[in-house]
PDB file of C-alpha atoms in Angstrom:
ATOM      1  CA  GLU A  70     -19.429 -56.185 116.258  1.00 95.00           C
ATOM      2  CA  VAL A  71     -20.150 -53.740 119.064  1.00 97.00           C
ATOM      3  CA  HIS A  72     -17.254 -51.506 120.065  1.00 98.00           C
ATOM      4  CA  LEU A  73     -17.164 -48.952 122.862  1.00 98.00           C
ATOM      5  CA  VAL A  74     -13.908 -47.041 123.205  1.00 98.00           C
ATOM      6  CA  GLU A  75     -13.393 -44.689 126.124  1.00 98.00           C
ATOM      7  CA  SER A  76     -10.854 -41.896 126.255  1.00 98.00           C
ATOM      8  CA  GLY A  77     -10.032 -38.831 128.312  1.00 98.00           C
ATOM      9  CA  GLY A  78      -8.899 -40.370 131.569  1.00 97.00           C
ATOM     10  CA  GLY A  79      -5.788 -39.259 133.402  1.00 98.00           C
ATOM     11  CA  LEU A  80      -4.366 -37.714 136.548  1.00 98.00           C
ATOM     12  CA  VAL A  81      -6.082 -34.629 137.948  1.00 98.00           C
ATOM     13  CA  GLN A  82      -5.861 -32.751 141.217  1.00 98.00           C
ATOM     14  CA  PRO A  83      -8.768 -32.624 143.651  1.00 98.00           C
ATOM     15  CA  GLY A  84     -11.210 -29.941 142.551  1.00 98.00           C
ATOM     16  CA  GLY A  85     -10.190 -30.315 138.931  1.00 98.00           C
ATOM     17  CA  SER A  86     -12.137 -31.347 135.855  1.00 98.00           C
ATOM     18  CA  LEU A  87     -11.977 -34.007 133.159  1.00 98.00           C
ATOM     19  CA  ARG A  88     -14.127 -34.880 130.179  1.00 98.00           C
ATOM     20  CA  LEU A  89     -14.487 -38.518 129.241  1.00 98.00           C
ATOM     21  CA  SER A  90     -15.552 -39.586 125.769  1.00 98.00           C
ATOM     22  CA  CYS A  91     -16.900 -42.840 124.423  1.00 98.00           C
ATOM     23  CA  ALA A  92     -16.909 -43.682 120.725  1.00 98.00           C
ATOM     24  CA  ALA A  93     -19.523 -46.262 119.827  1.00 98.00           C
ATOM     25  CA  SER A  94     -19.682 -48.444 116.715  1.00 98.00           C
ATOM     26  CA  GLY A  95     -21.209 -51.653 115.463  1.00 97.00           C
ATOM     27  CA  PHE A  96     -24.786 -50.844 116.412  1.00 97.00           C
ATOM     28  CA  THR A  97     -27.449 -48.197 115.937  1.00 97.00           C
ATOM     29  CA  PHE A  98     -26.440 -45.709 118.613  1.00 97.00           C
ATOM     30  CA  THR A  99     -29.769 -43.884 118.648  1.00 97.00           C
ATOM     31  CA  THR A 100     -31.600 -47.078 119.663  1.00 97.00           C
ATOM     32  CA  TYR A 101     -30.066 -47.413 123.107  1.00 97.00           C
ATOM     33  CA  TRP A 102     -29.818 -45.811 126.482  1.00 98.00           C
ATOM     34  CA  MET A 103     -26.148 -45.353 127.305  1.00 98.00           C
ATOM     35  CA  SER A 104     -24.476 -45.482 130.709  1.00 97.00           C
ATOM     36  CA  TRP A 105     -21.276 -44.890 132.600  1.00 98.00           C
ATOM     37  CA  PHE A 106     -20.214 -47.249 135.355  1.00 98.00           C
ATOM     38  CA  ARG A 107     -17.045 -47.096 137.432  1.00 98.00           C
ATOM     39  CA  GLN A 108     -14.841 -49.306 139.554  1.00 98.00           C
ATOM     40  CA  ALA A 109     -12.511 -47.939 142.196  1.00 98.00           C
ATOM     41  CA  PRO A 110      -9.198 -49.809 142.600  1.00 97.00           C
ATOM     42  CA  GLY A 111      -9.837 -53.190 144.213  1.00 96.00           C
ATOM     43  CA  LYS A 112     -13.543 -52.439 144.658  1.00 97.00           C
ATOM     44  CA  GLY A 113     -16.839 -53.445 143.102  1.00 98.00           C
ATOM     45  CA  LEU A 114     -18.900 -52.010 140.293  1.00 98.00           C
ATOM     46  CA  GLU A 115     -20.864 -48.772 140.653  1.00 98.00           C
ATOM     47  CA  TRP A 116     -23.385 -47.192 138.323  1.00 98.00           C
ATOM     48  CA  VAL A 117     -22.625 -43.517 137.657  1.00 98.00           C
ATOM     49  CA  ALA A 118     -25.169 -42.134 135.196  1.00 98.00           C
ATOM     50  CA  ASN A 119     -27.302 -42.931 132.163  1.00 97.00           C
ATOM     51  CA  ILE A 120     -28.958 -41.063 129.316  1.00 98.00           C
ATOM     52  CA  LYS A 121     -31.942 -41.778 127.140  1.00 98.00           C
ATOM     53  CA  GLN A 122     -31.697 -42.320 123.398  1.00 97.00           C
ATOM     54  CA  ASP A 123     -32.544 -38.725 122.487  1.00 96.00           C
ATOM     55  CA  GLY A 124     -30.835 -37.164 125.504  1.00 96.00           C
ATOM     56  CA  SER A 125     -34.142 -36.021 126.993  1.00 97.00           C
ATOM     57  CA  GLU A 126     -33.677 -37.934 130.251  1.00 97.00           C
ATOM     58  CA  LYS A 127     -30.577 -38.251 132.371  1.00 98.00           C
ATOM     59  CA  ASN A 128     -30.062 -39.949 135.704  1.00 97.00           C
ATOM     60  CA  TYR A 129     -27.140 -39.674 138.113  1.00 98.00           C
ATOM     61  CA  ALA A 130     -25.893 -41.502 141.179  1.00 98.00           C
ATOM     62  CA  ASP A 131     -26.173 -39.388 144.315  1.00 97.00           C
ATOM     63  CA  SER A 132     -22.390 -39.518 144.674  1.00 97.00           C
ATOM     64  CA  VAL A 133     -21.886 -37.520 141.454  1.00 98.00           C
ATOM     65  CA  LYS A 134     -25.076 -35.478 141.174  1.00 98.00           C
ATOM     66  CA  GLY A 135     -24.371 -31.793 140.666  1.00 97.00           C
ATOM     67  CA  ARG A 136     -20.744 -32.437 139.711  1.00 98.00           C
ATOM     68  CA  PHE A 137     -20.955 -34.712 136.653  1.00 98.00           C
ATOM     69  CA  THR A 138     -22.861 -34.004 133.434  1.00 98.00           C
ATOM     70  CA  LEU A 139     -23.721 -36.654 130.875  1.00 98.00           C
ATOM     71  CA  SER A 140     -24.359 -35.869 127.222  1.00 97.00           C
ATOM     72  CA  ARG A 141     -24.430 -37.588 123.863  1.00 98.00           C
ATOM     73  CA  ASP A 142     -23.960 -36.607 120.231  1.00 98.00           C
ATOM     74  CA  ASN A 143     -26.007 -38.985 118.125  1.00 98.00           C
ATOM     75  CA  ALA A 144     -24.569 -37.594 114.901  1.00 97.00           C
ATOM     76  CA  LYS A 145     -21.122 -38.675 116.084  1.00 98.00           C
ATOM     77  CA  ASN A 146     -22.168 -41.883 117.886  1.00 98.00           C
ATOM     78  CA  SER A 147     -20.498 -40.514 120.972  1.00 98.00           C
ATOM     79  CA  LEU A 148     -21.140 -40.308 124.687  1.00 98.00           C
ATOM     80  CA  TYR A 149     -19.520 -37.818 127.042  1.00 98.00           C
ATOM     81  CA  LEU A 150     -19.087 -37.407 130.788  1.00 98.00           C
ATOM     82  CA  GLN A 151     -18.033 -33.984 132.038  1.00 98.00           C
ATOM     83  CA  MET A 152     -16.610 -34.391 135.529  1.00 98.00           C
ATOM     84  CA  ASN A 153     -16.139 -31.277 137.664  1.00 98.00           C
ATOM     85  CA  SER A 154     -15.126 -30.734 141.288  1.00 98.00           C
ATOM     86  CA  LEU A 155     -13.374 -34.089 141.273  1.00 98.00           C
ATOM     87  CA  ARG A 156     -12.657 -35.779 144.578  1.00 98.00           C
ATOM     88  CA  VAL A 157     -10.122 -38.393 145.614  1.00 98.00           C
ATOM     89  CA  GLU A 158     -12.992 -40.881 145.926  1.00 98.00           C
ATOM     90  CA  ASP A 159     -13.797 -40.439 142.214  1.00 98.00           C
ATOM     91  CA  THR A 160     -10.597 -42.337 141.390  1.00 98.00           C
ATOM     92  CA  ALA A 161     -11.706 -45.329 139.338  1.00 98.00           C
ATOM     93  CA  VAL A 162     -11.803 -47.026 135.974  1.00 98.00           C
ATOM     94  CA  TYR A 163     -14.772 -45.546 134.111  1.00 98.00           C
ATOM     95  CA  TYR A 164     -16.654 -47.804 131.708  1.00 98.00           C
ATOM     96  CA  CYS A 165     -18.931 -46.789 128.858  1.00 98.00           C
ATOM     97  CA  VAL A 166     -21.794 -49.283 128.705  1.00 98.00           C
ATOM     98  CA  ARG A 167     -24.554 -49.909 126.218  1.00 97.00           C
ATOM     99  CA  GLU A 168     -28.125 -49.993 127.493  1.00 93.00           C
ATOM    100  CA  ILE A 169     -29.550 -50.162 130.975  1.00 91.00           C
ATOM    101  CA  ALA A 170     -29.112 -53.931 131.164  1.00 92.00           C
ATOM    102  CA  ALA A 171     -25.366 -53.431 130.537  1.00 94.00           C
ATOM    103  CA  ARG A 172     -24.956 -55.865 127.662  1.00 97.00           C
ATOM    104  CA  TYR A 173     -21.716 -54.403 126.278  1.00 98.00           C
ATOM    105  CA  TRP A 174     -18.835 -52.683 128.086  1.00 98.00           C
ATOM    106  CA  GLY A 175     -15.861 -50.704 126.860  1.00 98.00           C
ATOM    107  CA  GLN A 176     -12.319 -51.428 128.033  1.00 98.00           C
ATOM    108  CA  GLY A 177     -12.450 -48.545 130.508  1.00 98.00           C
ATOM    109  CA  THR A 178     -10.404 -45.419 131.116  1.00 98.00           C
ATOM    110  CA  LEU A 179      -8.602 -44.728 134.382  1.00 98.00           C
ATOM    111  CA  VAL A 180      -9.270 -41.496 136.248  1.00 98.00           C
ATOM    112  CA  THR A 181      -6.909 -40.730 139.112  1.00 98.00           C
ATOM    113  CA  VAL A 182      -7.683 -37.829 141.433  1.00 98.00           C
ATOM    114  CA  SER A 183      -4.684 -37.045 143.558  1.00 97.00           C
ATOM    115  CA  SER A 184      -2.548 -34.138 144.688  1.00 95.00           C
TER     116      SER A 184
ATOM    117  CA  ASP B 498     -32.246 -47.932 146.962  1.00 96.00           C
ATOM    118  CA  VAL B 499     -32.302 -51.677 146.346  1.00 97.00           C
ATOM    119  CA  VAL B 500     -29.541 -53.425 148.273  1.00 98.00           C
ATOM    120  CA  MET B 501     -28.077 -56.510 146.615  1.00 98.00           C
ATOM    121  CA  THR B 502     -26.417 -59.040 148.926  1.00 98.00           C
ATOM    122  CA  GLN B 503     -24.244 -61.827 147.540  1.00 98.00           C
ATOM    123  CA  SER B 504     -22.948 -64.918 149.271  1.00 98.00           C
ATOM    124  CA  PRO B 505     -20.420 -66.276 149.630  1.00 98.00           C
ATOM    125  CA  LEU B 506     -17.943 -63.465 149.005  1.00 98.00           C
ATOM    126  CA  SER B 507     -15.145 -65.964 148.430  1.00 98.00           C
ATOM    127  CA  LEU B 508     -15.638 -69.292 146.696  1.00 98.00           C
ATOM    128  CA  PRO B 509     -12.783 -71.797 146.381  1.00 98.00           C
ATOM    129  CA  VAL B 510     -13.758 -74.580 143.979  1.00 98.00           C
ATOM    130  CA  THR B 511     -12.020 -77.675 142.658  1.00 98.00           C
ATOM    131  CA  LEU B 512     -11.796 -77.941 138.874  1.00 98.00           C
ATOM    132  CA  GLY B 513     -14.705 -79.935 137.489  1.00 98.00           C
ATOM    133  CA  GLN B 514     -16.856 -79.399 140.572  1.00 98.00           C
ATOM    134  CA  PRO B 515     -20.052 -77.314 140.685  1.00 98.00           C
ATOM    135  CA  ALA B 516     -20.297 -73.824 142.135  1.00 98.00           C
ATOM    136  CA  SER B 517     -23.220 -71.746 143.294  1.00 98.00           C
ATOM    137  CA  ILE B 518     -23.558 -68.046 144.149  1.00 98.00           C
ATOM    138  CA  SER B 519     -26.546 -66.511 145.877  1.00 98.00           C
ATOM    139  CA  CYS B 520     -27.871 -62.999 145.349  1.00 98.00           C
ATOM    140  CA  ARG B 521     -30.670 -61.482 147.414  1.00 98.00           C
ATOM    141  CA  SER B 522     -32.353 -58.149 146.834  1.00 98.00           C
ATOM    142  CA  SER B 523     -33.924 -55.945 149.501  1.00 98.00           C
ATOM    143  CA  GLN B 524     -37.028 -55.514 147.340  1.00 97.00           C
ATOM    144  CA  SER B 525     -38.796 -57.637 144.765  1.00 97.00           C
ATOM    145  CA  LEU B 526     -37.264 -57.273 141.298  1.00 97.00           C
ATOM    146  CA  VAL B 527     -40.507 -58.027 139.472  1.00 96.00           C
ATOM    147  CA  ASP B 528     -41.148 -55.078 137.181  1.00 95.00           C
ATOM    148  CA  SER B 529     -44.562 -53.624 136.361  1.00 94.00           C
ATOM    149  CA  ASP B 530     -44.250 -55.280 132.946  1.00 95.00           C
ATOM    150  CA  GLY B 531     -44.126 -58.691 134.622  1.00 95.00           C
ATOM    151  CA  ASN B 532     -40.446 -59.281 133.885  1.00 96.00           C
ATOM    152  CA  THR B 533     -37.763 -59.743 136.514  1.00 97.00           C
ATOM    153  CA  TYR B 534     -34.612 -57.867 135.682  1.00 97.00           C
ATOM    154  CA  LEU B 535     -31.654 -59.500 137.382  1.00 98.00           C
ATOM    155  CA  ASN B 536     -28.339 -59.877 135.578  1.00 98.00           C
ATOM    156  CA  TRP B 537     -25.077 -61.683 136.316  1.00 98.00           C
ATOM    157  CA  PHE B 538     -21.611 -60.540 135.275  1.00 98.00           C
ATOM    158  CA  HIS B 539     -18.158 -62.097 135.307  1.00 98.00           C
ATOM    159  CA  GLN B 540     -14.980 -60.051 135.556  1.00 98.00           C
ATOM    160  CA  ARG B 541     -11.587 -61.614 135.030  1.00 97.00           C
ATOM    161  CA  PRO B 542      -8.544 -59.853 136.518  1.00 93.00           C
ATOM    162  CA  GLY B 543      -7.613 -56.821 134.456  1.00 93.00           C
ATOM    163  CA  GLN B 544     -10.631 -57.128 132.171  1.00 97.00           C
ATOM    164  CA  SER B 545     -13.970 -55.398 131.760  1.00 98.00           C
ATOM    165  CA  PRO B 546     -17.059 -57.095 133.143  1.00 98.00           C
ATOM    166  CA  ARG B 547     -18.891 -59.443 130.803  1.00 98.00           C
ATOM    167  CA  ARG B 548     -22.597 -60.084 131.095  1.00 98.00           C
ATOM    168  CA  LEU B 549     -23.431 -63.786 131.424  1.00 98.00           C
ATOM    169  CA  ILE B 550     -27.118 -63.890 132.304  1.00 98.00           C
ATOM    170  CA  TYR B 551     -29.988 -61.439 131.854  1.00 98.00           C
ATOM    171  CA  LYS B 552     -33.542 -61.472 133.175  1.00 98.00           C
ATOM    172  CA  VAL B 553     -32.678 -64.128 135.777  1.00 98.00           C
ATOM    173  CA  SER B 554     -32.076 -67.105 133.525  1.00 98.00           C
ATOM    174  CA  ASN B 555     -31.252 -66.102 129.953  1.00 98.00           C
ATOM    175  CA  ARG B 556     -27.706 -66.811 128.834  1.00 98.00           C
ATOM    176  CA  ASP B 557     -26.050 -64.236 126.627  1.00 98.00           C
ATOM    177  CA  SER B 558     -24.684 -65.390 123.284  1.00 97.00           C
ATOM    178  CA  GLY B 559     -21.362 -67.167 123.594  1.00 96.00           C
ATOM    179  CA  VAL B 560     -21.834 -68.010 127.272  1.00 98.00           C
ATOM    180  CA  PRO B 561     -21.156 -71.688 127.948  1.00 98.00           C
ATOM    181  CA  GLU B 562     -24.085 -73.901 128.876  1.00 98.00           C
ATOM    182  CA  ARG B 563     -22.452 -74.756 132.200  1.00 98.00           C
ATOM    183  CA  PHE B 564     -23.655 -71.359 133.451  1.00 98.00           C
ATOM    184  CA  SER B 565     -27.268 -71.131 134.559  1.00 98.00           C
ATOM    185  CA  GLY B 566     -29.355 -68.611 136.452  1.00 98.00           C
ATOM    186  CA  SER B 567     -32.485 -69.131 138.473  1.00 98.00           C
ATOM    187  CA  GLY B 568     -34.675 -67.503 141.080  1.00 98.00           C
ATOM    188  CA  SER B 569     -37.581 -65.175 141.539  1.00 97.00           C
ATOM    189  CA  GLY B 570     -38.733 -62.180 143.530  1.00 96.00           C
ATOM    190  CA  THR B 571     -35.810 -61.402 145.830  1.00 97.00           C
ATOM    191  CA  ASP B 572     -33.800 -64.612 145.750  1.00 98.00           C
ATOM    192  CA  PHE B 573     -31.509 -65.553 142.868  1.00 98.00           C
ATOM    193  CA  THR B 574     -28.747 -68.041 142.122  1.00 98.00           C
ATOM    194  CA  LEU B 575     -25.964 -68.407 139.580  1.00 98.00           C
ATOM    195  CA  LYS B 576     -24.718 -71.954 139.093  1.00 98.00           C
ATOM    196  CA  ILE B 577     -21.721 -73.342 137.280  1.00 98.00           C
ATOM    197  CA  SER B 578     -22.181 -77.044 136.635  1.00 98.00           C
ATOM    198  CA  ARG B 579     -18.480 -77.878 136.296  1.00 98.00           C
ATOM    199  CA  VAL B 580     -15.926 -75.183 137.013  1.00 98.00           C
ATOM    200  CA  GLU B 581     -13.162 -74.642 134.483  1.00 98.00           C
ATOM    201  CA  ALA B 582      -9.938 -72.681 134.908  1.00 97.00           C
ATOM    202  CA  GLU B 583     -11.243 -69.770 132.818  1.00 97.00           C
ATOM    203  CA  ASP B 584     -14.105 -69.246 135.281  1.00 98.00           C
ATOM    204  CA  VAL B 585     -11.887 -67.625 137.915  1.00 98.00           C
ATOM    205  CA  GLY B 586     -12.582 -64.002 138.722  1.00 98.00           C
ATOM    206  CA  VAL B 587     -15.338 -62.010 140.365  1.00 98.00           C
ATOM    207  CA  TYR B 588     -19.047 -62.526 139.791  1.00 98.00           C
ATOM    208  CA  TYR B 589     -21.575 -59.736 140.315  1.00 98.00           C
ATOM    209  CA  CYS B 590     -25.342 -59.664 140.327  1.00 98.00           C
ATOM    210  CA  MET B 591     -27.034 -56.449 139.217  1.00 98.00           C
ATOM    211  CA  GLN B 592     -30.571 -55.153 139.295  1.00 98.00           C
ATOM    212  CA  PRO B 593     -31.792 -52.774 136.553  1.00 95.00           C
ATOM    213  CA  THR B 594     -35.420 -53.067 137.676  1.00 94.00           C
ATOM    214  CA  LEU B 595     -35.838 -50.378 140.344  1.00 94.00           C
ATOM    215  CA  TRP B 596     -33.650 -47.526 139.205  1.00 93.00           C
ATOM    216  CA  PRO B 597     -32.141 -45.041 139.607  1.00 95.00           C
ATOM    217  CA  PRO B 598     -29.861 -46.162 141.009  1.00 96.00           C
ATOM    218  CA  ILE B 599     -28.874 -49.386 139.289  1.00 97.00           C
ATOM    219  CA  THR B 600     -27.218 -51.462 142.006  1.00 98.00           C
ATOM    220  CA  PHE B 601     -24.771 -54.361 142.223  1.00 98.00           C
ATOM    221  CA  GLY B 602     -23.940 -57.018 144.735  1.00 98.00           C
ATOM    222  CA  GLN B 603     -20.549 -56.818 146.457  1.00 98.00           C
ATOM    223  CA  GLY B 604     -19.049 -59.461 144.205  1.00 98.00           C
ATOM    224  CA  THR B 605     -18.047 -63.099 144.744  1.00 98.00           C
ATOM    225  CA  ARG B 606     -14.450 -64.072 144.083  1.00 98.00           C
ATOM    226  CA  LEU B 607     -14.151 -67.566 142.585  1.00 98.00           C
ATOM    227  CA  GLU B 608     -10.777 -69.241 142.814  1.00 98.00           C
ATOM    228  CA  ILE B 609      -9.501 -72.703 142.012  1.00 97.00           C
ATOM    229  CA  LYS B 610      -8.497 -74.807 145.015  1.00 95.00           C
TER     230      LYS B 610
END
């Protein structure tokens, strides 16, 4: 069974940093692109970033480009999202998602950016 | 960027009655490989989204047969043949054809009358 477990969310002040992690299990991690999506409170779904199987290609939404960095450790079946220069509008539940077609989603981790 | 437009945004339905949600894209979602990548998701309150349909009309495993997807090019539809109580929540269409960015519709909130 596929499991995606996010961690690392919390409360941070504007301008601060957080690092989200996603532990994957139940499938061959190196076979899939991996993505982060987010959902602001009461709002719709938004794609944030994705990364190719070997980490050689990364794509970012314009809203986070230059501030967020996506990486993966295939030896640890893990995905990471380093978030710097956080803004109030980055407040959201962040989901770790398998593959571009978004077949499987984690339970999400809440990031709150507030002073 | 491809803009995805759903309608209606709110959908009150009587139990046992059919429901239909439209999703239109600002560009054709036919990929260079000949496939059309258009997915549908359902999100219950307080839960993560769940994919229901991929590539326009393919149901994911465990998705009830009352859910069906159809369409082509820029015009797509999700239908529920007979709405059940567990179907409440928000439905989203998503295009992973022309990316980045991957884009979603605004969401359609289904409620029971």
